[in-house]
Amino acid sequence: IAAFETGKRVAEIFPAVLRDAFIACKRQELNTFALNVSDFEIETYLESV
């Protein structure tokens, strides 16, 4: 996300409104994923506690 946000070519190719919307969507997506725990994580960490 940070690389997209600061990329020189990205700024040349996409209009600011599209870049801002895309970045906001990806940050929201990342935050949503961070709130969910996968079965793999549960199984891995449950055994180590």
CSV table of N, CA and C in Angstrom, one decimal, residues 9-35:
chain,number,residue,atom,x,y,z
A,9,ARG,N,5.4,6.5,-10.7
A,9,ARG,CA,4.7,6.1,-11.9
A,9,ARG,C,3.2,6.0,-11.7
A,10,VAL,N,2.8,5.6,-10.5
A,10,VAL,CA,1.4,5.5,-10.1
A,10,VAL,C,0.8,6.9,-10.2
A,11,ALA,N,1.5,7.9,-9.7
A,11,ALA,CA,1.0,9.2,-9.7
A,11,ALA,C,0.9,9.7,-11.2
A,12,GLU,N,1.7,9.2,-12.1
A,12,GLU,CA,1.7,9.6,-13.5
A,12,GLU,C,0.5,9.0,-14.2
A,13,ILE,N,0.2,7.8,-13.8
A,13,ILE,CA,-0.8,6.9,-14.5
A,13,ILE,C,-2.2,7.2,-14.0
A,14,PHE,N,-2.4,7.2,-12.7
A,14,PHE,CA,-3.8,7.3,-12.2
A,14,PHE,C,-4.1,8.7,-11.6
A,15,PRO,N,-5.3,9.1,-11.8
A,15,PRO,CA,-5.7,10.4,-11.2
A,15,PRO,C,-5.8,10.3,-9.6
A,16,ALA,N,-5.6,11.4,-9.0
A,16,ALA,CA,-5.5,11.4,-7.5
A,16,ALA,C,-6.7,10.8,-6.9
A,17,VAL,N,-7.9,11.1,-7.4
A,17,VAL,CA,-9.1,10.6,-6.8
A,17,VAL,C,-9.2,9.1,-6.8
A,18,LEU,N,-8.7,8.5,-7.9
A,18,LEU,CA,-8.7,7.0,-8.0
A,18,LEU,C,-7.6,6.5,-7.0
A,19,ARG,N,-6.5,7.1,-7.0
A,19,ARG,CA,-5.4,6.6,-6.1
A,19,ARG,C,-5.9,6.7,-4.6
A,20,ASP,N,-6.5,7.8,-4.3
A,20,ASP,CA,-6.9,7.9,-2.9
A,20,ASP,C,-8.0,6.9,-2.5
A,21,ALA,N,-8.9,6.6,-3.4
A,21,ALA,CA,-10.0,5.7,-3.2
A,21,ALA,C,-9.4,4.3,-3.1
A,22,PHE,N,-8.5,3.9,-4.0
A,22,PHE,CA,-7.9,2.6,-4.0
A,22,PHE,C,-7.1,2.4,-2.7
A,23,ILE,N,-6.3,3.4,-2.3
A,23,ILE,CA,-5.5,3.3,-1.0
A,23,ILE,C,-6.4,3.1,0.2
A,24,ALA,N,-7.5,3.9,0.2
A,24,ALA,CA,-8.5,3.8,1.3
A,24,ALA,C,-9.1,2.4,1.4
A,25,CYS,N,-9.5,1.8,0.2
A,25,CYS,CA,-10.0,0.5,0.1
A,25,CYS,C,-9.0,-0.6,0.6
A,26,LYS,N,-7.8,-0.5,0.2
A,26,LYS,CA,-6.8,-1.4,0.6
A,26,LYS,C,-6.5,-1.4,2.0
A,27,ARG,N,-6.5,-0.2,2.6
A,27,ARG,CA,-6.2,0.0,4.1
A,27,ARG,C,-7.4,-0.7,4.8
A,28,GLN,N,-8.6,-0.4,4.4
A,28,GLN,CA,-9.8,-1.0,5.0
A,28,GLN,C,-9.7,-2.5,4.9
A,29,GLU,N,-9.3,-3.0,3.8
A,29,GLU,CA,-9.2,-4.5,3.6
A,29,GLU,C,-8.1,-5.1,4.5
A,30,LEU,N,-7.0,-4.4,4.6
A,30,LEU,CA,-5.9,-4.9,5.5
A,30,LEU,C,-6.4,-4.9,6.9
A,31,ASN,N,-7.1,-3.9,7.4
A,31,ASN,CA,-7.6,-3.8,8.7
A,31,ASN,C,-8.6,-4.9,9.0
A,32,THR,N,-9.4,-5.2,8.0
A,32,THR,CA,-10.4,-6.3,8.2
A,32,THR,C,-9.7,-7.7,8.3
A,33,PHE,N,-8.7,-7.9,7.4
A,33,PHE,CA,-7.9,-9.1,7.5
A,33,PHE,C,-7.2,-9.3,8.8
A,34,ALA,N,-6.7,-8.2,9.4
A,34,ALA,CA,-6.0,-8.2,10.6
A,34,ALA,C,-6.9,-8.6,11.8
A,35,LEU,N,-8.2,-8.4,11.7
A,35,LEU,CA,-9.1,-8.7,12.7
A,35,LEU,C,-9.5,-10.2,12.7
